[in-house]
Amino acid sequence: RSMALRGCDVLRALTRLTLDASAREKQARAHANDTSQELFGRGLGWIDVHLLASARLARIGIWTRDRRLRTAARDLDLLVDAG
């Protein structure tokens, strides 16, 4: 049952990430440039950069099990603690 509640929480958070707030290519590039020193050499993919940019634009946090993405989100004050 607790997993179902977590799933509902995730779905609610995803609905907050509207199309208007989602990072487009230009915004993601600008975000990558603005945070290049923080993100460079971390092994992040383009999808990770888009996710970080979208979260920042929508003013929401990120929860992930991916070690590299989690570290970058923490360093950018975007990490949500699941515990």
mmCIF file with all atom_site columns, C-alpha atoms in Angstrom:
data_model
loop_
_atom_site.group_PDB
_atom_site.id
_atom_site.type_symbol
_atom_site.label_atom_id
_atom_site.label_alt_id
_atom_site.label_comp_id
_atom_site.label_asym_id
_atom_site.label_entity_id
_atom_site.label_seq_id
_atom_site.pdbx_PDB_ins_code
_atom_site.Cartn_x
_atom_site.Cartn_y
_atom_site.Cartn_z
_atom_site.occupancy
_atom_site.B_iso_or_equiv
_atom_site.pdbx_formal_charge
_atom_site.auth_seq_id
_atom_site.auth_comp_id
_atom_site.auth_asym_id
_atom_site.auth_atom_id
_atom_site.pdbx_PDB_model_num
ATOM 1  C CA . ARG A 1 1  ? 0.000  0.000  0.000   1.00 0.00 ? 1  ARG A CA 1
ATOM 2  C CA . SER A 1 2  ? 2.790  2.459  0.767   1.00 0.00 ? 2  SER A CA 1
ATOM 3  C CA . MET A 1 3  ? 4.194  1.876  -2.720  1.00 0.00 ? 3  MET A CA 1
ATOM 4  C CA . ALA A 1 4  ? 0.823  2.876  -4.199  1.00 0.00 ? 4  ALA A CA 1
ATOM 5  C CA . LEU A 1 5  ? 0.871  6.075  -2.168  1.00 0.00 ? 5  LEU A CA 1
ATOM 6  C CA . ARG A 1 6  ? 4.366  6.832  -3.381  1.00 0.00 ? 6  ARG A CA 1
ATOM 7  C CA . GLY A 1 7  ? 3.230  6.208  -6.945  1.00 0.00 ? 7  GLY A CA 1
ATOM 8  C CA . CYS A 1 8  ? 0.392  8.696  -6.478  1.00 0.00 ? 8  CYS A CA 1
ATOM 9  C CA . ASP A 1 9  ? 2.846  11.234 -5.100  1.00 0.00 ? 9  ASP A CA 1
ATOM 10 C CA . VAL A 1 10 ? 5.067  10.760 -8.135  1.00 0.00 ? 10 VAL A CA 1
ATOM 11 C CA . LEU A 1 11 ? 2.130  11.177 -10.516 1.00 0.00 ? 11 LEU A CA 1
ATOM 12 C CA . ARG A 1 12 ? 1.036  14.344 -8.713  1.00 0.00 ? 12 ARG A CA 1
ATOM 13 C CA . ALA A 1 13 ? 4.536  15.770 -9.002  1.00 0.00 ? 13 ALA A CA 1
ATOM 14 C CA . LEU A 1 14 ? 4.691  14.906 -12.696 1.00 0.00 ? 14 LEU A CA 1
ATOM 15 C CA . THR A 1 15 ? 1.449  16.761 -13.363 1.00 0.00 ? 15 THR A CA 1
ATOM 16 C CA . ARG A 1 16 ? 3.065  19.884 -11.882 1.00 0.00 ? 16 ARG A CA 1
ATOM 17 C CA . LEU A 1 17 ? 5.755  19.702 -14.557 1.00 0.00 ? 17 LEU A CA 1
ATOM 18 C CA . THR A 1 18 ? 3.676  21.344 -17.255 1.00 0.00 ? 18 THR A CA 1
ATOM 19 C CA . LEU A 1 19 ? 4.651  21.629 -20.900 1.00 0.00 ? 19 LEU A CA 1
ATOM 20 C CA . ASP A 1 20 ? 5.267  25.354 -20.484 1.00 0.00 ? 20 ASP A CA 1
ATOM 21 C CA . ALA A 1 21 ? 7.716  24.710 -17.643 1.00 0.00 ? 21 ALA A CA 1
ATOM 22 C CA . SER A 1 22 ? 9.534  21.896 -19.431 1.00 0.00 ? 22 SER A CA 1
ATOM 23 C CA . ALA A 1 23 ? 12.943 22.889 -20.662 1.00 0.00 ? 23 ALA A CA 1
ATOM 24 C CA . ARG A 1 24 ? 13.190 23.221 -24.371 1.00 0.00 ? 24 ARG A CA 1
ATOM 25 C CA . GLU A 1 25 ? 16.447 22.660 -26.212 1.00 0.00 ? 25 GLU A CA 1
ATOM 26 C CA . LYS A 1 26 ? 17.536 26.309 -26.009 1.00 0.00 ? 26 LYS A CA 1
ATOM 27 C CA . GLN A 1 27 ? 16.705 26.520 -22.301 1.00 0.00 ? 27 GLN A CA 1
ATOM 28 C CA . ALA A 1 28 ? 18.545 23.276 -21.573 1.00 0.00 ? 28 ALA A CA 1
ATOM 29 C CA . ARG A 1 29 ? 21.614 24.570 -23.409 1.00 0.00 ? 29 ARG A CA 1
ATOM 30 C CA . ALA A 1 30 ? 21.467 27.821 -21.458 1.00 0.00 ? 30 ALA A CA 1
ATOM 31 C CA . HIS A 1 31 ? 21.138 25.829 -18.235 1.00 0.00 ? 31 HIS A CA 1
ATOM 32 C CA . ALA A 1 32 ? 24.113 23.667 -19.208 1.00 0.00 ? 32 ALA A CA 1
ATOM 33 C CA . ASN A 1 33 ? 26.167 26.782 -19.975 1.00 0.00 ? 33 ASN A CA 1
ATOM 34 C CA . ASP A 1 34 ? 25.129 28.498 -16.733 1.00 0.00 ? 34 ASP A CA 1
ATOM 35 C CA . THR A 1 35 ? 26.026 25.462 -14.671 1.00 0.00 ? 35 THR A CA 1
ATOM 36 C CA . SER A 1 36 ? 28.846 24.120 -16.839 1.00 0.00 ? 36 SER A CA 1
ATOM 37 C CA . GLN A 1 37 ? 31.435 24.195 -14.077 1.00 0.00 ? 37 GLN A CA 1
ATOM 38 C CA . GLU A 1 38 ? 29.059 22.314 -11.808 1.00 0.00 ? 38 GLU A CA 1
ATOM 39 C CA . LEU A 1 39 ? 27.958 19.755 -14.434 1.00 0.00 ? 39 LEU A CA 1
ATOM 40 C CA . PHE A 1 40 ? 31.046 19.301 -16.627 1.00 0.00 ? 40 PHE A CA 1
ATOM 41 C CA . GLY A 1 41 ? 32.800 15.962 -16.318 1.00 0.00 ? 41 GLY A CA 1
ATOM 42 C CA . ARG A 1 42 ? 30.119 14.318 -14.184 1.00 0.00 ? 42 ARG A CA 1
ATOM 43 C CA . GLY A 1 43 ? 29.017 11.751 -16.723 1.00 0.00 ? 43 GLY A CA 1
ATOM 44 C CA . LEU A 1 44 ? 25.572 13.283 -17.140 1.00 0.00 ? 44 LEU A CA 1
ATOM 45 C CA . GLY A 1 45 ? 23.676 12.708 -20.350 1.00 0.00 ? 45 GLY A CA 1
ATOM 46 C CA . TRP A 1 46 ? 21.641 15.226 -22.293 1.00 0.00 ? 46 TRP A CA 1
ATOM 47 C CA . ILE A 1 47 ? 18.409 13.836 -20.821 1.00 0.00 ? 47 ILE A CA 1
ATOM 48 C CA . ASP A 1 48 ? 19.827 14.434 -17.325 1.00 0.00 ? 48 ASP A CA 1
ATOM 49 C CA . VAL A 1 49 ? 20.624 18.049 -18.222 1.00 0.00 ? 49 VAL A CA 1
ATOM 50 C CA . HIS A 1 50 ? 17.087 18.503 -19.595 1.00 0.00 ? 50 HIS A CA 1
ATOM 51 C CA . LEU A 1 51 ? 15.615 17.036 -16.412 1.00 0.00 ? 51 LEU A CA 1
ATOM 52 C CA . LEU A 1 52 ? 17.707 19.324 -14.206 1.00 0.00 ? 52 LEU A CA 1
ATOM 53 C CA . ALA A 1 53 ? 16.752 22.356 -16.293 1.00 0.00 ? 53 ALA A CA 1
ATOM 54 C CA . SER A 1 54 ? 13.046 21.421 -16.252 1.00 0.00 ? 54 SER A CA 1
ATOM 55 C CA . ALA A 1 55 ? 13.078 20.920 -12.488 1.00 0.00 ? 55 ALA A CA 1
ATOM 56 C CA . ARG A 1 56 ? 14.767 24.272 -11.950 1.00 0.00 ? 56 ARG A CA 1
ATOM 57 C CA . LEU A 1 57 ? 12.295 26.065 -14.257 1.00 0.00 ? 57 LEU A CA 1
ATOM 58 C CA . ALA A 1 58 ? 9.291  24.393 -12.613 1.00 0.00 ? 58 ALA A CA 1
ATOM 59 C CA . ARG A 1 59 ? 10.747 24.943 -9.134  1.00 0.00 ? 59 ARG A CA 1
ATOM 60 C CA . ILE A 1 60 ? 10.343 21.292 -8.200  1.00 0.00 ? 60 ILE A CA 1
ATOM 61 C CA . GLY A 1 61 ? 12.795 18.773 -6.809  1.00 0.00 ? 61 GLY A CA 1
ATOM 62 C CA . ILE A 1 62 ? 14.216 15.577 -8.243  1.00 0.00 ? 62 ILE A CA 1
ATOM 63 C CA . TRP A 1 63 ? 14.339 12.144 -6.655  1.00 0.00 ? 63 TRP A CA 1
ATOM 64 C CA . THR A 1 64 ? 16.446 9.541  -8.407  1.00 0.00 ? 64 THR A CA 1
ATOM 65 C CA . ARG A 1 65 ? 18.440 6.417  -7.729  1.00 0.00 ? 65 ARG A CA 1
ATOM 66 C CA . ASP A 1 66 ? 20.985 7.382  -10.384 1.00 0.00 ? 66 ASP A CA 1
ATOM 67 C CA . ARG A 1 67 ? 24.153 8.255  -8.465  1.00 0.00 ? 67 ARG A CA 1
ATOM 68 C CA . ARG A 1 68 ? 25.444 10.901 -10.878 1.00 0.00 ? 68 ARG A CA 1
ATOM 69 C CA . LEU A 1 69 ? 22.109 12.616 -11.360 1.00 0.00 ? 69 LEU A CA 1
ATOM 70 C CA . ARG A 1 70 ? 21.452 12.524 -7.611  1.00 0.00 ? 70 ARG A CA 1
ATOM 71 C CA . THR A 1 71 ? 24.812 14.183 -6.900  1.00 0.00 ? 71 THR A CA 1
ATOM 72 C CA . ALA A 1 72 ? 24.218 16.897 -9.513  1.00 0.00 ? 72 ALA A CA 1
ATOM 73 C CA . ALA A 1 73 ? 20.681 17.532 -8.226  1.00 0.00 ? 73 ALA A CA 1
ATOM 74 C CA . ARG A 1 74 ? 22.002 17.800 -4.665  1.00 0.00 ? 74 ARG A CA 1
ATOM 75 C CA . ASP A 1 75 ? 24.701 20.245 -5.697  1.00 0.00 ? 75 ASP A CA 1
ATOM 76 C CA . LEU A 1 76 ? 22.111 22.381 -7.530  1.00 0.00 ? 76 LEU A CA 1
ATOM 77 C CA . ASP A 1 77 ? 19.722 22.270 -4.519  1.00 0.00 ? 77 ASP A CA 1
ATOM 78 C CA . LEU A 1 78 ? 17.176 20.243 -6.500  1.00 0.00 ? 78 LEU A CA 1
ATOM 79 C CA . LEU A 1 79 ? 17.397 16.930 -4.659  1.00 0.00 ? 79 LEU A CA 1
ATOM 80 C CA . VAL A 1 80 ? 14.344 15.643 -2.807  1.00 0.00 ? 80 VAL A CA 1
ATOM 81 C CA . ASP A 1 81 ? 15.090 13.277 0.073   1.00 0.00 ? 81 ASP A CA 1
ATOM 82 C CA . ALA A 1 82 ? 12.904 10.184 -0.250  1.00 0.00 ? 82 ALA A CA 1
ATOM 83 C CA . GLY A 1 83 ? 13.691 8.942  3.227   1.00 0.00 ? 83 GLY A CA 1
#
